[in-house]
């Protein structure tokens, strides 16, 4: 049985599956494996009016907002995890620079539950979280109701179906079956909630490698529309077993995004003028990327699927 | 920066940040389930583990559960050293589920603003008429709603400790006594302590903040002058104990350059 | 940091943690890794009035019912998966032999959702399944209601918290941290839904082995009350990577449980008279168990947790 | 037994079971998501994969998803050969979620009894006054509620094909046209075919069963005589096509001793 291969370049995948106006899930694995290379291709291709979805996104959402790609953000936290606030978010929300952005504020748990409800195929999932908060008052996708099985007050978290989920993974085969390990965040529900999935992989491996551990195949190929081989694509965020987090890069972005003209220079240098990840990594410098390389490997004990 | 820190250390033997981290670590009892927030709490958890609470269990909202402390300083909870050797790497939903089940004894939060009743704002801040966009809840609202106790870390400024917050990102005691239960929040939940750069505030049975201790060298008047409401003072007000040599050793072995403990 | 070790014998674990009247989850991994050795110790220790919980249980529930241990069954299916009906279930429900058993009928999905709701810490989870069925009409833990976020009819599946979940796993450390792979069924939610967990392991390994793959540690030690080392404890059900399914044993049970006196003889031979699994396997015969051994190993590709 | 089977094979070249499995396999279109039930359907899925539907994807309620057929005969869906090399080994909840999302094109069920409108009973059976306890739903009710199409396999006996079933374990078309939508079930769902030991029944727009084909050597009268209600017969009633040599080869390579294909 031969399925159609889904391997394509990042420009092809973004051009084919992420139109302007789309609702896009990014950063599903929290501070690890953030698909920066995909997000920056969205900027280069000039996408507009995107709805950005993700619990937290570290500085990727801030960049997309600063580049004017987003009209709406559905998230629990937008900023710079190790360095502080996101200045592009502040300029957009406080001054409409470069454009106004509507914020639909979730908590991490309610964002996870919104994607979980969609993955389960139900209109909502109940929770006690956000009761008494202004998130509940202001976010129309959170609604208080009374439990049908007892008298408890609960919040119904409405299901959320992104048009596209972009996941950065450690390894995948050409059909999109992928192994993810380490930080999972909301990746499993997010991918099943989304209408389409783009997988960005550090490594493309033989189908036999993925099939050797079906419990680690958290992304089944049948939900995947495109597979992009883009090593280093998650930098400056880490990929367990591949490279560490470039903390300085986050601090540098913090300093260089405080003022609008500095941010515009940063964007020109790190996104607009770099056609792809290879060029990006060259500009970053082999020495600097080498600093993030794995110093000590730590391999998982084998599981025997034999019989 | 370094010189300012050095002068603090020369003057008292530790920095404000180190004092706050030590105070936060002491809020963790041995064997407790701890929901570890971003930033300073990541360090506080490791300090607790290495000193008085070796059996504490750390939960992180990215889906991680750890019983052995991270061997390296963490800038984010998903840094590779925090994943290797973890008890479990699962989904966010799974750790949040443990929180909602009521299994989490104490959760740590940061915020931009806090009010008299421990309600937190980290979404929309207002300063002299201007609106400021803040990063948002992250997991803070979930922890504030569902953890048995919550501990908040905050810089003590009049503009941050306010009579009323504009936006309740993470509910404390609302308007006071009985408010949380009326909202439908778990009976066993709510703020336990507010650790600031000047002292430690705790909460009375009516849900209002009370100054429980001032940090060494800080006068009660300084605290009151920097608080946005007429802050109650405990009869038995104490001085916040300085970090022990063990606590300082644990912190400094991880954060010698004071990334988190300025 | 030294946690109290939880290693104990099966008789100790059952005596300490499973009293008469308890609600016990068994067979969470469906047709694989059914904790037969634990269930048969329940019979030997003469437990009564147990509520048996599990989606399907193959022939373990039938044996517990036939031995008079259960007063109630909450399940989706009770019988003999490869051979047909469960005769002890029929005698108990149709003639009250050896005693009456109340059946609370679920579907597989609604059983999974009942445990999921408890694991999530909410009073219910919604589903479209069972609408229009008599399961919905007869099972009081399924209640129709109208969605608070749209007009859909939904079924609220009430959360279910077993007193004890007994899981058979491939390997665990002395603290109860365990690796499970292959067939997961409802094990993850079931274990988190339960008040106590007993882990029965084919192998006890060093904590470092479990810690080498935290994504495979589906059972975290902090939920585990007892760890029992009981190789072969799942026979006649299979354990991926350890031994296969003894299909003939299921057929033999089917034939030997059809008539009451035959079943009583079977129970005497395979449960009452065998003090433990070692004796059971001796009676089974080394040759027969050897027939089920792994012929061809198939090890999972390693995941690197290094940095 | 073997002799009875041999005589069947001598007479027609295949057994009733083989004919039913082949008919079931043909209900799977290439590339479809198939919810594979217990027993015969496990074999039917493999036959379809090896013949006309190589790209079909199999879902199993233990949490398993498979694109390559099992290399060995399966007695249960969790047999080790079905797990090794699977596309995914996950939780039951995850495959049931795909079903509830409406992604599953066809689901296979067994049952003890079926009625005129395709409602199934596998919980409490009644025969001449006596109540019989049956194994229960398993995943059947879920599949019957949520799959786009359901296919049922059943021995054709008057006591099994009944005017009304005592207990609706798995809803078919209820009392007929429009009933499923009124219950709140998905618009695109419901029984597609009932494959018995005598023929194949399909369902009219009013939800009532219609005899679509009889198996070779079976007269329409035999079918009607063994059905518990006055069964409608299709104008264009056909003969069920015999298993092809390819279908038989696929089945017999897995089940040479006719464990499932008696």
XYZ file of N, CA and C in Angstrom, chain C residues 195-282:
264
model
N -9.182 5.955 43.624
C -8.642 6.483 44.890
C -7.310 5.832 45.220
N -7.161 4.558 44.848
C -5.909 3.839 45.087
C -5.568 3.024 43.843
N -4.271 2.792 43.633
C -3.833 2.002 42.486
C -2.884 0.901 42.956
N -3.156 -0.317 42.492
C -2.223 -1.427 42.702
C -1.618 -1.768 41.344
N -0.293 -1.749 41.286
C 0.421 -2.079 40.058
C 0.973 -3.495 40.176
N 0.658 -4.317 39.185
C 1.191 -5.683 39.113
C 2.135 -5.720 37.916
N 3.412 -6.003 38.181
C 4.417 -5.857 37.133
C 5.060 -7.175 36.730
N 5.299 -7.317 35.413
C 6.073 -8.455 34.924
C 7.510 -8.367 35.419
N 8.028 -7.143 35.464
C 9.416 -6.917 35.873
C 9.495 -5.730 36.817
N 10.359 -5.835 37.841
C 10.721 -4.678 38.652
C 12.094 -4.242 38.179
N 12.187 -2.969 37.794
C 13.458 -2.468 37.242
C 13.946 -1.292 38.080
N 15.178 -0.881 37.820
C 15.759 0.254 38.541
C 14.997 1.528 38.166
N 14.843 2.460 39.112
C 14.166 3.730 38.815
C 14.749 4.436 37.586
N 16.035 4.247 37.341
C 16.677 4.904 36.191
C 16.088 4.409 34.867
N 15.682 3.146 34.836
C 15.110 2.592 33.594
C 13.786 3.295 33.290
N 12.958 3.448 34.313
C 11.674 4.124 34.110
C 11.921 5.603 33.788
N 12.816 6.217 34.548
C 13.078 7.653 34.366
C 13.726 7.966 33.020
N 14.244 6.938 32.353
C 14.888 7.183 31.052
C 13.865 7.547 29.980
N 12.581 7.325 30.247
C 11.545 7.608 29.248
C 10.262 8.104 29.922
N 10.293 9.359 30.418
C 9.135 9.874 31.161
C 7.856 9.968 30.343
N 7.954 9.950 29.009
C 6.730 9.938 28.207
C 6.050 8.574 28.235
N 6.792 7.531 28.573
C 6.205 6.195 28.650
C 5.777 5.859 30.075
N 6.098 6.735 31.016
C 5.697 6.508 32.407
C 4.239 6.914 32.556
N 3.349 6.027 32.109
C 1.917 6.347 32.105
C 1.341 6.204 33.499
N 2.045 5.471 34.364
C 1.644 5.364 35.763
C 2.702 6.060 36.621
N 2.401 7.253 37.146
C 3.361 7.903 38.039
C 3.257 7.297 39.437
N 4.392 7.085 40.079
C 4.402 6.406 41.367
C 3.536 7.066 42.424
N 3.348 8.390 42.318
C 2.621 9.061 43.407
C 1.141 8.675 43.480
N 0.612 8.019 42.451
C -0.779 7.543 42.561
C -0.842 6.085 43.011
N 0.313 5.445 43.158
C 0.354 4.003 43.403
C 0.505 3.674 44.885
N -0.362 2.783 45.378
C -0.308 2.370 46.786
C 0.568 1.132 46.965
N 0.515 0.216 46.010
C 1.253 -1.042 46.147
C 1.789 -1.499 44.795
N 2.961 -2.113 44.851
C 3.588 -2.685 43.663
C 3.828 -4.167 43.924
N 3.293 -5.005 43.043
C 3.452 -6.453 43.195
C 4.221 -7.002 42.003
N 5.300 -7.712 42.289
C 6.047 -8.362 41.208
C 5.444 -9.743 40.995
N 4.773 -9.950 39.864
C 4.043 -11.194 39.636
C 4.125 -11.617 38.168
N 5.299 -12.113 37.763
C 5.476 -12.489 36.346
C 4.449 -13.538 35.926
N 3.910 -13.358 34.722
C 2.909 -14.303 34.225
C 1.517 -14.049 34.790
N 1.388 -12.990 35.580
C 0.124 -12.717 36.260
C -1.048 -12.401 35.365
N -0.789 -12.068 34.122
C -1.889 -11.726 33.216
C -2.400 -12.940 32.436
N -1.685 -14.056 32.477
C -2.131 -15.238 31.735
C -3.576 -15.575 32.114
N -4.454 -15.936 31.203
C -4.243 -16.257 29.777
C -4.259 -15.059 28.831
N -4.373 -13.819 29.373
C -4.327 -12.658 28.468
C -2.872 -12.331 28.143
N -2.626 -11.629 27.043
C -1.252 -11.383 26.608
C -0.630 -10.129 27.238
N 0.690 -10.097 27.260
C 1.453 -8.914 27.659
C 2.461 -8.640 26.546
N 2.238 -7.555 25.804
C 3.096 -7.264 24.643
C 4.571 -7.284 25.040
N 5.346 -8.083 24.294
C 6.777 -8.155 24.547
C 7.162 -9.170 25.612
N 6.154 -9.802 26.242
C 6.442 -10.786 27.305
C 5.841 -12.163 27.001
N 4.549 -12.211 26.708
C 3.945 -13.487 26.281
C 2.645 -13.240 25.537
N 2.258 -14.224 24.742
C 1.081 -14.094 23.898
C -0.187 -14.539 24.617
N -1.291 -14.530 23.876
C -2.585 -14.905 24.433
C -2.780 -16.420 24.326
N -3.239 -17.032 25.409
C -3.493 -18.472 25.421
C -4.939 -18.716 25.002
N -5.163 -18.686 23.671
C -6.535 -18.798 23.149
C -7.237 -20.062 23.637
N -6.489 -21.179 23.674
C -7.095 -22.449 24.092
C -7.644 -22.367 25.520
N -6.919 -21.626 26.369
C -7.352 -21.535 27.764
C -8.741 -20.904 27.847
N -8.989 -19.917 26.978
C -10.302 -19.266 26.956
C -11.373 -20.244 26.462
N -11.016 -21.049 25.453
C -11.973 -22.036 24.938
C -12.248 -23.105 25.985
N -11.188 -23.523 26.687
C -11.356 -24.542 27.731
C -12.249 -23.997 28.853
N -12.017 -22.742 29.217
C -12.856 -22.145 30.270
C -14.314 -22.114 29.809
N -14.511 -21.778 28.549
C -15.857 -21.708 27.994
C -16.551 -23.066 28.175
N -15.857 -24.144 27.793
C -16.425 -25.488 27.895
C -16.623 -25.892 29.355
N -15.662 -25.540 30.187
C -15.693 -26.018 31.576
C -16.468 -25.103 32.522
N -17.055 -24.037 31.992
C -17.874 -23.179 32.864
C -19.356 -23.224 32.469
N -19.660 -24.006 31.428
C -21.041 -24.071 30.949
C -21.959 -24.649 32.029
N -21.529 -25.720 32.661
C -22.313 -26.334 33.740
C -21.741 -25.922 35.087
N -22.633 -25.671 36.046
C -22.213 -25.171 37.355
C -21.160 -26.062 38.016
N -21.419 -27.378 38.021
C -20.466 -28.250 38.748
C -19.105 -28.274 38.043
N -19.119 -28.158 36.706
C -17.836 -28.082 35.989
C -17.080 -26.804 36.371
N -17.832 -25.702 36.437
C -17.181 -24.438 36.800
C -16.581 -24.537 38.197
N -17.350 -25.164 39.130
C -16.848 -25.284 40.506
C -15.564 -26.095 40.528
N -15.490 -27.115 39.675
C -14.266 -27.914 39.592
C -13.127 -27.069 39.008
N -13.479 -26.280 37.958
C -12.470 -25.424 37.326
C -11.915 -24.430 38.350
N -12.812 -23.823 39.110
C -12.406 -22.803 40.087
C -11.502 -23.424 41.153
N -11.883 -24.605 41.600
C -11.083 -25.331 42.594
C -9.669 -25.563 42.047
N -9.629 -26.020 40.802
C -8.336 -26.395 40.217
C -7.449 -25.186 39.931
N -8.029 -24.138 39.349
C -7.201 -23.031 38.846
C -7.098 -21.839 39.785
N -7.937 -21.804 40.822
C -7.901 -20.645 41.715
C -7.736 -21.059 43.183
N -8.711 -21.768 43.685
C -8.732 -22.062 45.126
C -7.500 -22.851 45.562
N -7.132 -23.860 44.769
C -6.036 -24.743 45.173
C -4.643 -24.218 44.796
N -4.561 -23.113 44.035
C -3.224 -22.591 43.686
C -2.953 -21.347 44.525
N -2.002 -21.423 45.465
C -1.766 -20.322 46.407
C -1.257 -19.054 45.725
N -0.594 -19.181 44.612
C -0.011 -17.989 43.961
C 0.280 -18.288 42.494
N 0.812 -17.276 41.811
C 1.058 -17.412 40.371
C 2.135 -18.435 40.042
N 3.105 -18.556 40.922
C 4.160 -19.532 40.665
C 3.536 -20.925 40.580
N 2.690 -21.232 41.570
C 2.018 -22.536 41.579
C 1.111 -22.678 40.350
N 0.444 -21.594 39.987
C -0.452 -21.594 38.825
C 0.328 -21.935 37.553
N 1.478 -21.290 37.397
C 2.271 -21.513 36.182
C 2.861 -22.921 36.168
N 3.184 -23.424 37.352
C 3.679 -24.803 37.433
C 2.587 -25.762 36.969
